[in-house]
Amino acid sequence: MGIDMKIGLAKKGERNLITDVKGVTVGHVTIKGENINTGVTAIRPHGGNMFKEKVLGAVHVINGFGKSTGLMQVEELGTIETPIILTNTLSVGTATTGLIRYMMEENPEIGGKDGTVNPLVFECNDGGLSDIRGMHVKEEHISEALANTDADFEEGAVGAGTGMSCFGFKGGIGSASRITKLDGEEYTVGALALTNFGSIDYLRIDGKAVGPELKEALRIKSEADKGSVIIVLATDAPLNERQLKRLCRRAAAGLARVGSYYGNGSGDIAVAFSTAQTLPHNSKTEIFESKRLFENALEKLFPLVVESVEEAVLSSMLHAETTSGKGKTRYSLKEFMR
């Protein structure tokens, strides 16, 4: 369960996690050792076969200093056909191969009588606290993270977030959710953030510029806004791929609220999907019917994205435990917020 914070105006989901969107699950593998703080986080949009039952999806690159895979096909087709994997920068290749192997085991037709698969892997650089050159993430960690997915999951210095830093403090995995009504029914928007970005000079919490005060009190040195942040958005509202792209763009507003200016060396990427309907890999008909939200109704979802992203970033810092590696220590923000 998330730390109780009053961020924004909208109603929070039951768990205040991305998994308040029914069917979404998250799992981690945390890898720790001497100067090793890394891992894998897996997000499943639904519990079925993603290749056979795809979800509508979109991506938006806020700042492109990143090494993720699979974005091009999502941009072109507007569908997501694998779980989403988060890891460290130099393990993208391993994670991609591990995810492909997982999908091929589940779908023997991939690469044979059927086409190939588009693995979706995102990264941040945990080299500040972890021996990133050691390539400690292995292919089996991908299937292990996928096997661990659940509606309840840990936040903070876990999984892909184990070695991440944020605004001069310990970063990691954070999540939040918000609820609104459409035609009298409740719908949810959830966000999960992998945070490894930000300069303490600009840190803001619920609109208050706390960075300069914390910097002076803790004698933390200024650093450029670099390192990357990955935002995963989920909703059960019936959005098409273009509307999901519009949601992705609002993630930047949530990052700005905590003090990000999308620095030159930061890879800031948002990916979004809707669980309202799935698209079959094969169809008996050439015409496929689908629902979409009336465009004006998106106005209700935009602030939910902004609030969820803002709180997810702060939640990653407040849940993270103080972590040391490679002669450096990143302290948990919660130690200074009592």
C-alpha positions as a printed Julia matrix, in Angstrom:
338×3 Matrix{Float64}:
   0.0     0.0     0.0
   1.2     3.49   -0.81
   2.33    6.14    1.66
  -0.57    8.52    2.24
   0.12   11.83    0.49
  -2.31   14.55   -0.41
  -1.4    15.26   -4.03
  -4.02   16.82   -6.29
  -7.8    16.78   -6.12
  -9.0    13.49   -7.61
 -10.08   10.36   -5.75
  -7.38    7.73   -5.29
  -7.77    4.07   -6.18
  -8.1     1.4    -3.48
  -4.39    0.51   -3.5
  -3.22    3.82   -4.99
  -1.2     1.76   -7.45
  -1.27    1.19  -11.21
  -2.84   -2.2   -10.42
  -6.07   -0.46   -9.42
  -6.7    -0.79  -13.16
  -8.27   -4.25  -13.13
  -6.13   -6.97  -14.7
  -2.83   -5.09  -14.47
  -0.11   -6.8   -12.4
   3.49   -5.91  -11.54
   6.44   -8.09  -10.49
  10.08   -7.55   -9.52
  13.4    -9.31   -9.37
  15.87   -7.48   -7.12
  19.58   -8.23   -7.54
  21.94   -7.11   -4.77
  25.55   -7.82   -3.87
  28.82   -6.02   -3.37
  28.44   -2.86   -5.47
  25.46   -4.51   -7.17
  22.05   -2.79   -6.96
  20.0    -3.64  -10.01
  17.04   -5.71  -11.18
  13.99   -6.14  -13.35
  10.39   -4.95  -13.12
   7.63   -6.46  -15.26
   4.21   -4.96  -15.98
   1.44   -7.14  -17.41
  -1.5    -5.23  -18.97
  -3.62   -8.38  -18.54
  -3.2   -11.95  -17.4
  -3.81  -13.57  -20.78
  -1.64  -14.18  -23.82
  -0.46  -10.73  -24.86
   0.6   -11.82  -28.34
  -2.81  -13.28  -29.15
  -4.79  -10.58  -27.33
  -3.03   -7.25  -27.76
  -3.95   -4.01  -26.03
  -4.17   -0.6   -27.63
  -1.12    1.45  -26.72
   0.94    4.55  -27.4
   4.35    6.0   -26.56
   5.62    9.55  -26.26
   9.28   10.51  -26.07
   9.61   13.6   -23.88
  13.41   13.61  -24.19
  15.11   10.95  -26.27
  18.35   10.23  -24.39
  17.4     6.57  -24.01
  18.01    3.03  -25.26
  14.6     1.4   -25.09
  13.3    -1.18  -27.58
   9.93   -1.7   -29.3
   8.8     1.92  -29.46
   8.77    2.12  -33.26
   6.15   -0.57  -33.8
   3.91    0.75  -31.01
   4.1     4.17  -32.67
   3.18    2.67  -36.06
   0.49    0.13  -35.13
  -0.85    1.45  -31.83
  -0.78   -1.95  -30.11
   1.25   -3.6   -27.35
   1.76   -7.35  -27.68
   4.13   -8.22  -24.82
   4.41   -7.39  -21.15
   6.49   -4.26  -20.44
   9.96   -4.82  -18.96
  12.01   -2.22  -17.06
  15.71   -2.7   -16.27
  19.1    -0.95  -16.41
  20.57    0.56  -19.56
  23.19   -2.07  -20.36
  20.74   -4.94  -19.74
  18.25   -3.91  -22.44
  19.66   -6.5   -24.84
  19.5    -9.3   -22.29
  16.0    -8.29  -21.22
  14.87   -8.15  -24.84
  16.17  -11.65  -25.52
  14.65  -12.93  -22.28
  11.26  -11.44  -23.15
  11.42  -12.85  -26.69
  12.21  -16.32  -25.33
   9.3   -16.03  -22.88
   6.92  -15.03  -25.66
   8.15  -17.82  -27.97
   7.63  -20.43  -25.26
   4.08  -19.16  -24.81
   3.53  -18.87  -28.58
   5.42  -21.56  -30.59
   4.17  -20.02  -33.84
   6.25  -16.83  -33.34
   9.01  -16.68  -35.94
   7.66  -19.81  -37.64
   4.27  -19.94  -39.31
   3.54  -16.55  -37.78
   5.44  -13.27  -37.7
   7.96  -12.14  -35.11
   7.14  -10.31  -31.86
   7.73   -6.74  -30.71
   9.34   -6.82  -27.21
   8.83   -3.66  -25.17
  11.79   -2.93  -22.88
  12.61    0.38  -21.15
  15.67    1.42  -19.17
  17.34    3.85  -16.8
  21.05    4.0   -15.92
  21.73    2.63  -12.4
  25.52    2.85  -12.86
  25.88    5.39  -10.06
  25.13    2.81   -7.37
  25.64   -0.46   -9.23
  28.28   -2.29  -11.23
  26.41   -1.81  -14.49
  29.33   -3.2   -16.51
  28.95   -6.51  -14.69
  25.8    -7.33  -16.69
  24.17   -8.93  -13.65
  20.69   -9.15  -15.16
  20.24  -12.53  -16.85
  17.57  -13.82  -19.24
  16.01  -15.97  -16.54
  15.35  -12.87  -14.43
  12.81  -11.73  -17.02
  10.67  -14.85  -16.76
  11.1   -14.75  -12.96
   9.8   -11.17  -12.78
   6.87  -12.12  -15.01
   6.1   -15.09  -12.77
   6.11  -12.74   -9.74
   3.51  -10.28  -11.02
   0.61   -9.48   -8.71
  -1.85   -6.7    -7.98
   0.06   -5.98   -4.74
   3.71   -5.1    -5.26
   6.52   -3.26   -3.53
   7.63    0.27   -4.33
  10.98    1.95   -3.78
  14.42    0.38   -4.15
  13.18   -2.85   -5.73
  13.33   -4.47   -9.14
  14.51   -2.12  -11.85
  14.53    0.67   -9.26
  17.07   -0.96   -6.94
  20.0     1.25   -7.98
  18.23    4.37   -9.23
  18.63    7.93   -7.88
  16.17   10.83   -7.98
  16.73   14.53   -7.16
  19.87   13.63   -5.2
  18.02   11.05   -3.09
  17.29    7.35   -3.54
  14.85    6.79   -6.39
  13.25    3.63   -7.75
   9.75    2.34   -8.44
   6.73    4.44   -7.51
   3.05    4.19   -8.36
  -0.28    5.95   -7.88
  -3.82    5.93   -9.26
  -6.81    8.23   -9.64
 -10.52    7.69  -10.35
 -13.17    9.66  -12.25
 -16.66    8.99  -13.57
 -17.68    8.67  -17.21
 -21.39    8.26  -17.95
 -21.93    7.58  -14.26
 -19.4     4.7   -14.09
 -16.01    4.84  -12.36
 -12.84    4.56  -14.44
  -9.24    4.49  -13.28
  -5.94    5.93  -14.49
  -2.8     4.46  -12.92
   0.87    5.38  -13.24
   4.09    3.53  -12.49
   7.37    5.46  -12.54
  10.96    4.24  -12.73
  12.78    7.31  -11.42
  16.43    8.14  -12.05
  16.43   11.86  -12.81
  16.23   15.36  -11.38
  18.33   18.07   -9.76
  17.76   18.82   -6.06
  17.81   22.53   -6.9
  14.37   22.13   -8.51
  12.67   19.51   -6.3
   9.07   20.39   -5.47
   6.59   18.54   -3.26
   2.93   19.43   -3.71
   3.89   22.77   -5.21
   6.44   23.75   -2.55
  10.05   24.29   -3.65
  11.73   22.12   -0.98
  14.9    21.41   -2.95
  16.95   24.48   -2.02
  16.13   24.07    1.69
  17.02   20.36    1.7
  20.16   21.01   -0.32
  21.42   23.53    2.23
  20.43   21.51    5.28
  21.9    18.25    3.99
  24.81   19.79    2.1
  23.92   17.93   -1.07
  25.82   18.99   -4.17
  23.95   20.22   -7.23
  23.72   17.8   -10.16
  22.29   18.2   -13.64
  18.84   16.77  -14.44
  20.03   13.59  -16.13
  19.59    9.84  -15.88
  16.07    9.08  -17.2
  12.53    8.42  -16.05
  10.11    5.89  -17.5
   6.37    6.41  -16.98
   3.89    3.57  -17.59
   0.24    4.63  -17.72
  -2.74    2.28  -17.6
  -6.46    2.93  -17.82
  -9.65    0.91  -18.09
 -11.35    3.72  -20.01
 -12.02    2.88  -23.69
  -9.35    4.99  -25.41
  -7.97    4.45  -28.89
  -4.26    4.67  -29.64
  -4.37    8.36  -30.58
  -6.15    9.22  -27.34
  -3.61    7.19  -25.37
  -0.88    9.25  -27.03
  -2.6    12.36  -25.67
  -2.49   10.82  -22.18
   1.24   10.1   -22.62
   1.92   13.75  -23.4
   0.36   14.8   -20.08
   2.93   12.72  -18.19
   5.37   15.57  -18.81
   3.18   17.9   -16.77
   3.37   15.52  -13.81
   7.17   15.43  -14.08
   7.29   19.21  -14.24
   5.29   19.43  -11.02
   8.05   17.66   -9.11
  10.71   19.85  -10.7
  11.95   18.14  -13.85
  12.99   20.21  -16.83
  13.81   17.15  -19.0
  17.56   17.7   -19.01
  19.82   17.12  -21.98
  21.12   13.81  -20.61
  17.8    12.39  -19.46
  15.73    9.81  -21.31
  12.14   10.66  -20.41
   9.58    8.33  -21.99
   5.89    7.62  -21.37
   3.98    4.55  -22.53
   0.23    4.08  -22.09
  -2.28    1.3   -22.66
  -5.99    0.68  -22.2
  -7.41   -2.56  -20.83
 -10.94   -1.78  -22.02
 -10.63   -4.05  -25.04
  -8.13   -6.35  -26.7
  -7.31   -6.85  -30.36
  -6.9   -10.44  -31.58
  -3.73  -11.35  -33.41
  -5.88  -13.05  -36.04
  -9.39  -12.03  -37.05
 -12.02  -13.87  -39.08
 -13.38  -10.54  -40.31
 -11.69   -7.62  -42.03
 -13.66   -5.03  -40.1
 -13.11   -4.75  -36.37
 -15.39   -2.75  -34.1
 -13.95   -0.89  -31.13
 -14.99    1.74  -28.61
 -13.43    5.13  -28.01
 -14.03    7.98  -25.65
 -15.78   11.11  -26.85
 -12.91   13.55  -27.27
 -14.19   16.18  -24.85
 -14.37   13.53  -22.11
 -10.57   13.2   -22.19
 -10.58   16.41  -20.2
 -11.53   14.3   -17.17
  -8.54   11.98  -17.6
  -5.78   14.53  -18.18
  -5.54   15.74  -14.55
  -5.62   12.12  -13.36
  -2.46   11.45  -15.37
  -0.73   14.54  -14.01
  -1.6    13.76  -10.38
  -0.73   10.07  -10.69
   2.65   10.77  -12.26
   3.48   13.47   -9.7
   2.65   11.18   -6.79
   4.31    8.12   -8.36
   7.63    9.99   -8.55
   7.4    11.13   -4.93
   6.26    7.68   -3.85
   9.35    6.11   -5.42
  11.54    8.34   -3.25
   9.53    7.97   -0.04
   9.34    4.17   -0.26
  13.01    3.69   -1.2
  15.44    2.61    1.47
  18.81    4.32    1.81
  21.2     2.46   -0.51
  25.0     2.4    -0.88
  27.14    1.22   -3.75
  30.39    2.07   -5.53
  31.44    4.33   -2.67
  28.28    6.42   -2.83
  25.17    6.57   -0.62
  21.74    7.79   -1.68
  19.47    8.55    1.26
  15.76    7.93    1.37
  13.69   11.11    1.21
  11.47    9.75    3.99
  14.34   10.22    6.47
  13.98   13.97    6.02
  10.18   14.26    5.75
   9.19   13.3     9.32
